[in-house]
Amino acid sequence: MEIVLHLGAHRTGSTAVDQALSRNRRLLWENGIGLRLPGDLRAIADFGAVAELAPRAAEAAEAARRLGGVRAAIDRQVRMATRRGRVRLILSEENILGTMQGNLRARALYPDLAPRLAAYAAVLPAPARIGLAIRSYDTVWMSMVRHVSHAGHPVRGRGLAAALAAAPRGWPEVIGELRAAFPAAAILVWRQEALAGNVTAVARRLAGLGDGVAMIPHEAVANASARYAAQDGAAVPRLAFSAAEAERLRARYRADLGRIAAMAGGVTLLDPAEVPT
């Protein structure tokens, strides 16, 4: 069984990609591909608590038992998919990386990623492929603040914008930690900025469908990332980068795209427009 992990990231259009996969669930099934979306994985008891349980498992029998329960539940999902003739299983859950609130509290991009990935690597089958969307630092931080605030968790903290503008961690560090945790996995990276109109193409590439297999286009899904971008483009009162900070973040993103494109070890920076639909 080949495992594919779709890890988001948050506020990069990952929901649109999940919608495209779900829309094409029957096509995936006909091509031997199973699909478990975030709701399916979050329904597994303690799946969301894996990173908190793992450090205690060596000394606390209860934590070890609960982790074992997660591992057993995932194994059952894989066995069930195998019995039904699936040869590939897509597991999609962006919270494996961490949370938006955690990022904003720490003023860093997935600051606890390495131990989180180590914890999940112990309960998940080794993935053959990982999908990750990235986004310019200025807009992804604004979008996170907007989303968390609208969810009823006001984001406070003096100097937040300046701290985020100077945060040392970026997408290359995230990808490097993914490579360390899952060294055998190919890592497919795409830009949120290129997603509008190309969601189905990205979903198709992530699923590993052959060139002769066309996914069902869906207008609402295809335009979802553009709609999210328009919503996020509005001013965010609680996070206002200065013009210099915003340009610094955009310049860093451009430089980091070059770093990612130059990465070896199975990392591919995808141009969604070049993927046949």
Short mmCIF file of C-alpha atoms in Angstrom, two decimals:
data_model
loop_
_atom_site.label_atom_id
_atom_site.label_comp_id
_atom_site.label_asym_id
_atom_site.label_seq_id
_atom_site.Cartn_x
_atom_site.Cartn_y
_atom_site.Cartn_z
CA MET A 1 0.00 0.00 0.00
CA GLU A 2 1.42 3.36 -1.05
CA ILE A 3 0.68 6.18 1.39
CA VAL A 4 0.32 9.82 0.34
CA LEU A 5 0.23 12.56 3.00
CA HIS A 6 -1.44 15.88 2.22
CA LEU A 7 -0.26 18.25 4.95
CA GLY A 8 -1.75 21.58 3.96
CA ALA A 9 -0.34 23.94 5.06
CA HIS A 10 -2.88 26.16 6.81
CA ARG A 11 -4.33 29.07 4.80
CA THR A 12 -2.79 27.91 1.52
CA GLY A 13 -5.89 26.54 -0.22
CA SER A 14 -5.62 23.05 1.23
CA THR A 15 -9.38 22.89 1.74
CA ALA A 16 -9.88 23.49 -1.98
CA VAL A 17 -7.53 20.62 -2.81
CA ASP A 18 -9.40 18.37 -0.38
CA GLN A 19 -12.68 19.39 -2.03
CA ALA A 20 -11.28 18.47 -5.44
CA LEU A 21 -10.19 15.07 -4.14
CA SER A 22 -13.57 14.50 -2.53
CA ARG A 23 -15.39 15.56 -5.70
CA ASN A 24 -13.40 12.90 -7.56
CA ARG A 25 -13.69 10.21 -4.92
CA ARG A 26 -15.33 7.76 -7.31
CA LEU A 27 -12.62 8.33 -9.94
CA LEU A 28 -9.95 7.78 -7.30
CA TRP A 29 -11.69 4.59 -6.22
CA GLU A 30 -11.83 3.30 -9.80
CA ASN A 31 -8.07 3.87 -10.04
CA GLY A 32 -7.28 2.01 -6.83
CA ILE A 33 -6.90 5.08 -4.61
CA GLY A 34 -8.51 5.46 -1.20
CA LEU A 35 -9.06 8.81 0.52
CA ARG A 36 -9.17 9.83 4.18
CA LEU A 37 -9.88 13.52 4.66
CA PRO A 38 -9.28 15.58 7.83
CA GLY A 39 -12.70 14.75 9.24
CA ASP A 40 -12.00 11.03 8.87
CA LEU A 41 -8.66 11.24 10.66
CA ARG A 42 -9.89 13.59 13.39
CA ALA A 43 -12.62 11.05 14.16
CA ILE A 44 -9.92 8.60 15.30
CA ALA A 45 -9.63 8.85 19.07
CA ASP A 46 -6.46 10.73 20.09
CA PHE A 47 -5.26 11.33 16.53
CA GLY A 48 -5.00 15.03 17.27
CA ALA A 49 -3.21 14.35 20.57
CA VAL A 50 -0.36 12.25 19.16
CA ALA A 51 2.27 14.99 19.55
CA GLU A 52 1.25 15.60 23.18
CA LEU A 53 1.15 11.90 24.07
CA ALA A 54 4.44 10.87 22.46
CA PRO A 55 6.83 12.54 24.97
CA ARG A 56 5.06 10.78 27.85
CA ALA A 57 4.73 7.35 26.28
CA ALA A 58 8.07 6.00 27.50
CA GLU A 59 7.14 6.49 31.16
CA ALA A 60 3.34 6.68 31.21
CA ALA A 61 1.49 3.49 30.38
CA GLU A 62 -1.74 5.36 29.65
CA ALA A 63 -0.07 7.58 27.05
CA ALA A 64 1.55 4.55 25.43
CA ARG A 65 -1.81 2.76 25.36
CA ARG A 66 -3.52 5.71 23.69
CA LEU A 67 -0.77 6.03 21.09
CA GLY A 68 -1.08 2.33 20.42
CA GLY A 69 -4.78 2.86 19.84
CA VAL A 70 -4.07 5.50 17.18
CA ARG A 71 -1.55 3.24 15.47
CA ALA A 72 -3.98 0.32 15.51
CA ALA A 73 -6.79 2.46 14.08
CA ILE A 74 -4.60 3.65 11.20
CA ASP A 75 -3.45 0.09 10.54
CA ARG A 76 -7.09 -1.00 10.35
CA GLN A 77 -7.79 1.74 7.82
CA VAL A 78 -4.87 0.56 5.68
CA ARG A 79 -5.91 -3.10 5.89
CA MET A 80 -9.49 -2.22 5.00
CA ALA A 81 -8.35 -0.23 1.97
CA THR A 82 -6.12 -3.12 0.89
CA ARG A 83 -8.95 -5.63 1.18
CA ARG A 84 -11.07 -3.38 -1.01
CA GLY A 85 -8.45 -3.36 -3.72
CA ARG A 86 -6.82 -0.01 -3.04
CA VAL A 87 -3.14 0.27 -3.92
CA ARG A 88 -2.73 3.86 -2.70
CA LEU A 89 -4.22 5.71 0.27
CA ILE A 90 -4.29 9.51 0.61
CA LEU A 91 -4.28 10.81 4.19
CA SER A 92 -5.04 14.53 4.46
CA GLU A 93 -4.60 16.50 7.70
CA GLU A 94 -2.89 19.87 8.00
CA ASN A 95 -2.92 19.81 11.81
CA ILE A 96 -0.13 17.23 11.75
CA LEU A 97 2.11 20.25 11.15
CA GLY A 98 0.75 22.16 14.14
CA THR A 99 -1.91 24.83 14.57
CA MET A 100 -2.40 28.42 13.53
CA GLN A 101 -2.82 29.47 17.16
CA GLY A 102 0.42 27.73 18.05
CA ASN A 103 2.22 29.55 15.25
CA LEU A 104 0.91 32.92 16.40
CA ARG A 105 1.66 32.29 20.08
CA ALA A 106 5.24 31.33 19.24
CA ARG A 107 5.51 33.99 16.52
CA ALA A 108 7.09 31.34 14.33
CA LEU A 109 6.11 29.04 11.48
CA TYR A 110 5.38 25.59 12.94
CA PRO A 111 7.98 25.94 15.70
CA ASP A 112 7.50 22.44 17.15
CA LEU A 113 7.41 20.68 13.81
CA ALA A 114 10.35 18.29 14.26
CA PRO A 115 9.03 16.57 17.42
CA ARG A 116 5.48 16.59 16.02
CA LEU A 117 6.61 14.83 12.86
CA ALA A 118 8.62 12.31 14.87
CA ALA A 119 5.51 11.53 16.91
CA TYR A 120 3.27 11.07 13.88
CA ALA A 121 5.93 9.08 12.02
CA ALA A 122 5.65 6.52 14.82
CA VAL A 123 1.91 5.96 14.24
CA LEU A 124 1.60 6.42 10.47
CA PRO A 125 2.80 4.13 7.69
CA ALA A 126 5.83 5.59 5.93
CA PRO A 127 4.56 7.83 3.12
CA ALA A 128 5.80 7.50 -0.44
CA ARG A 129 4.77 11.06 -1.23
CA ILE A 130 4.00 14.23 0.75
CA GLY A 131 2.06 17.20 -0.59
CA LEU A 132 2.65 20.69 0.86
CA ALA A 133 1.32 24.06 -0.26
CA ILE A 134 3.20 27.23 0.65
CA ARG A 135 2.32 30.92 0.50
CA SER A 136 4.04 34.29 0.71
CA TYR A 137 4.85 35.10 4.32
CA ASP A 138 3.04 38.44 4.43
CA THR A 139 -0.29 37.05 3.24
CA VAL A 140 -0.12 33.73 5.06
CA TRP A 141 0.41 35.47 8.41
CA MET A 142 -2.38 37.95 7.72
CA SER A 143 -4.67 35.08 6.75
CA MET A 144 -3.84 33.11 9.90
CA VAL A 145 -4.58 36.10 12.13
CA ARG A 146 -7.83 36.78 10.30
CA HIS A 147 -8.97 33.16 10.49
CA VAL A 148 -8.07 32.67 14.16
CA SER A 149 -9.74 35.96 15.10
CA HIS A 150 -12.92 35.11 13.20
CA ALA A 151 -12.98 31.73 14.95
CA GLY A 152 -13.33 33.55 18.27
CA HIS A 153 -9.71 33.55 19.41
CA PRO A 154 -8.54 37.18 19.39
CA VAL A 155 -4.88 37.54 18.56
CA ARG A 156 -3.14 39.93 20.90
CA GLY A 157 0.44 40.89 21.50
CA ARG A 158 2.34 44.09 21.01
CA GLY A 159 4.91 43.95 18.29
CA LEU A 160 3.36 40.89 16.62
CA ALA A 161 3.84 42.18 13.08
CA ALA A 162 7.47 43.11 13.70
CA ALA A 163 8.16 39.73 15.33
CA LEU A 164 6.62 37.81 12.44
CA ALA A 165 8.47 39.93 9.90
CA ALA A 166 11.74 38.99 11.61
CA ALA A 167 10.90 35.33 12.31
CA PRO A 168 13.83 33.13 11.26
CA ARG A 169 11.85 30.03 10.25
CA GLY A 170 10.46 29.75 6.76
CA TRP A 171 9.20 27.18 4.29
CA PRO A 172 12.67 25.73 3.51
CA GLU A 173 13.08 24.90 7.20
CA VAL A 174 9.65 23.25 7.25
CA ILE A 175 10.50 21.18 4.18
CA GLY A 176 13.89 20.26 5.63
CA GLU A 177 12.21 18.86 8.73
CA LEU A 178 9.74 16.93 6.58
CA ARG A 179 12.69 15.38 4.74
CA ALA A 180 14.34 14.43 8.02
CA ALA A 181 11.19 12.82 9.42
CA PHE A 182 10.23 11.00 6.22
CA PRO A 183 13.51 10.48 4.33
CA ALA A 184 12.07 8.02 1.80
CA ALA A 185 9.18 10.28 0.75
CA ALA A 186 9.06 12.43 -2.36
CA ILE A 187 7.89 15.93 -1.39
CA LEU A 188 5.64 17.80 -3.79
CA VAL A 189 5.43 21.56 -3.11
CA TRP A 190 3.15 24.06 -4.80
CA ARG A 191 2.47 27.78 -4.37
CA GLN A 192 -0.89 29.04 -3.17
CA GLU A 193 -0.48 31.99 -5.52
CA ALA A 194 -0.59 29.63 -8.52
CA LEU A 195 -3.51 27.57 -7.24
CA ALA A 196 -6.44 29.61 -8.60
CA GLY A 197 -7.83 27.74 -11.59
CA ASN A 198 -5.36 24.87 -11.05
CA VAL A 199 -6.79 23.14 -7.98
CA THR A 200 -7.87 20.05 -9.90
CA ALA A 201 -4.45 19.78 -11.55
CA VAL A 202 -2.74 19.82 -8.16
CA ALA A 203 -5.15 17.24 -6.75
CA ARG A 204 -4.51 15.05 -9.77
CA ARG A 205 -0.73 15.23 -9.33
CA LEU A 206 -0.99 14.62 -5.59
CA ALA A 207 -3.14 11.54 -6.17
CA GLY A 208 -0.66 10.18 -8.69
CA LEU A 209 -3.20 9.72 -11.47
CA GLY A 210 -1.78 8.87 -14.89
CA ASP A 211 -1.73 11.32 -17.78
CA GLY A 212 -4.66 9.55 -19.42
CA VAL A 213 -6.95 9.93 -16.40
CA ALA A 214 -8.85 13.21 -16.29
CA MET A 215 -10.38 14.41 -13.03
CA ILE A 216 -13.86 15.89 -13.04
CA PRO A 217 -13.61 19.70 -13.15
CA HIS A 218 -15.76 21.54 -10.67
CA GLU A 219 -16.21 25.30 -10.99
CA ALA A 220 -16.80 25.94 -7.29
CA VAL A 221 -13.67 24.00 -6.39
CA ALA A 222 -11.57 25.43 -9.20
CA ASN A 223 -12.28 28.98 -8.04
CA ALA A 224 -12.09 28.32 -4.30
CA SER A 225 -8.53 29.51 -3.81
CA ALA A 226 -9.25 32.76 -5.67
CA ARG A 227 -12.24 33.33 -3.41
CA TYR A 228 -10.13 32.69 -0.30
CA ALA A 229 -7.45 35.04 -1.60
CA ALA A 230 -10.00 37.79 -2.12
CA GLN A 231 -11.31 37.34 1.41
CA ASP A 232 -7.82 37.37 2.86
CA GLY A 233 -6.89 40.45 0.88
CA ALA A 234 -9.01 42.66 3.11
CA ALA A 235 -7.23 44.66 5.78
CA VAL A 236 -6.61 42.80 9.02
CA PRO A 237 -6.86 45.31 11.88
CA ARG A 238 -4.86 43.20 14.31
CA LEU A 239 -1.92 42.63 11.99
CA ALA A 240 -0.60 45.46 9.88
CA PHE A 241 2.86 45.02 8.39
CA SER A 242 4.62 48.22 7.49
CA ALA A 243 5.43 48.64 3.81
CA ALA A 244 9.05 47.77 4.56
CA GLU A 245 8.11 44.67 6.57
CA ALA A 246 5.73 43.43 3.88
CA GLU A 247 8.34 43.89 1.16
CA ARG A 248 10.95 42.13 3.31
CA LEU A 249 8.60 39.16 3.73
CA ARG A 250 7.83 39.03 0.01
CA ALA A 251 11.51 39.26 -0.87
CA ARG A 252 12.30 36.44 1.53
CA TYR A 253 9.56 34.32 -0.01
CA ARG A 254 11.01 34.88 -3.48
CA ALA A 255 14.45 33.90 -2.23
CA ASP A 256 13.07 30.86 -0.44
CA LEU A 257 11.31 29.69 -3.60
CA GLY A 258 14.76 29.57 -5.16
CA ARG A 259 16.10 27.58 -2.23
CA ILE A 260 13.23 25.11 -2.47
CA ALA A 261 13.60 24.72 -6.24
CA ALA A 262 17.28 23.88 -5.71
CA MET A 263 16.63 21.26 -3.04
CA ALA A 264 17.69 17.71 -3.85
CA GLY A 265 16.42 14.55 -2.19
CA GLY A 266 13.08 14.22 -3.92
CA VAL A 267 11.73 17.76 -3.41
CA THR A 268 9.77 19.10 -6.40
CA LEU A 269 8.45 22.67 -6.65
CA LEU A 270 5.41 22.22 -8.85
CA ASP A 271 4.04 24.75 -11.30
CA PRO A 272 0.34 23.79 -11.27
CA ALA A 273 -0.23 25.41 -14.66
CA GLU A 274 2.10 22.85 -16.24
CA VAL A 275 0.14 19.84 -14.93
CA PRO A 276 -2.35 18.40 -17.45
CA THR A 277 -5.93 18.39 -16.19
#
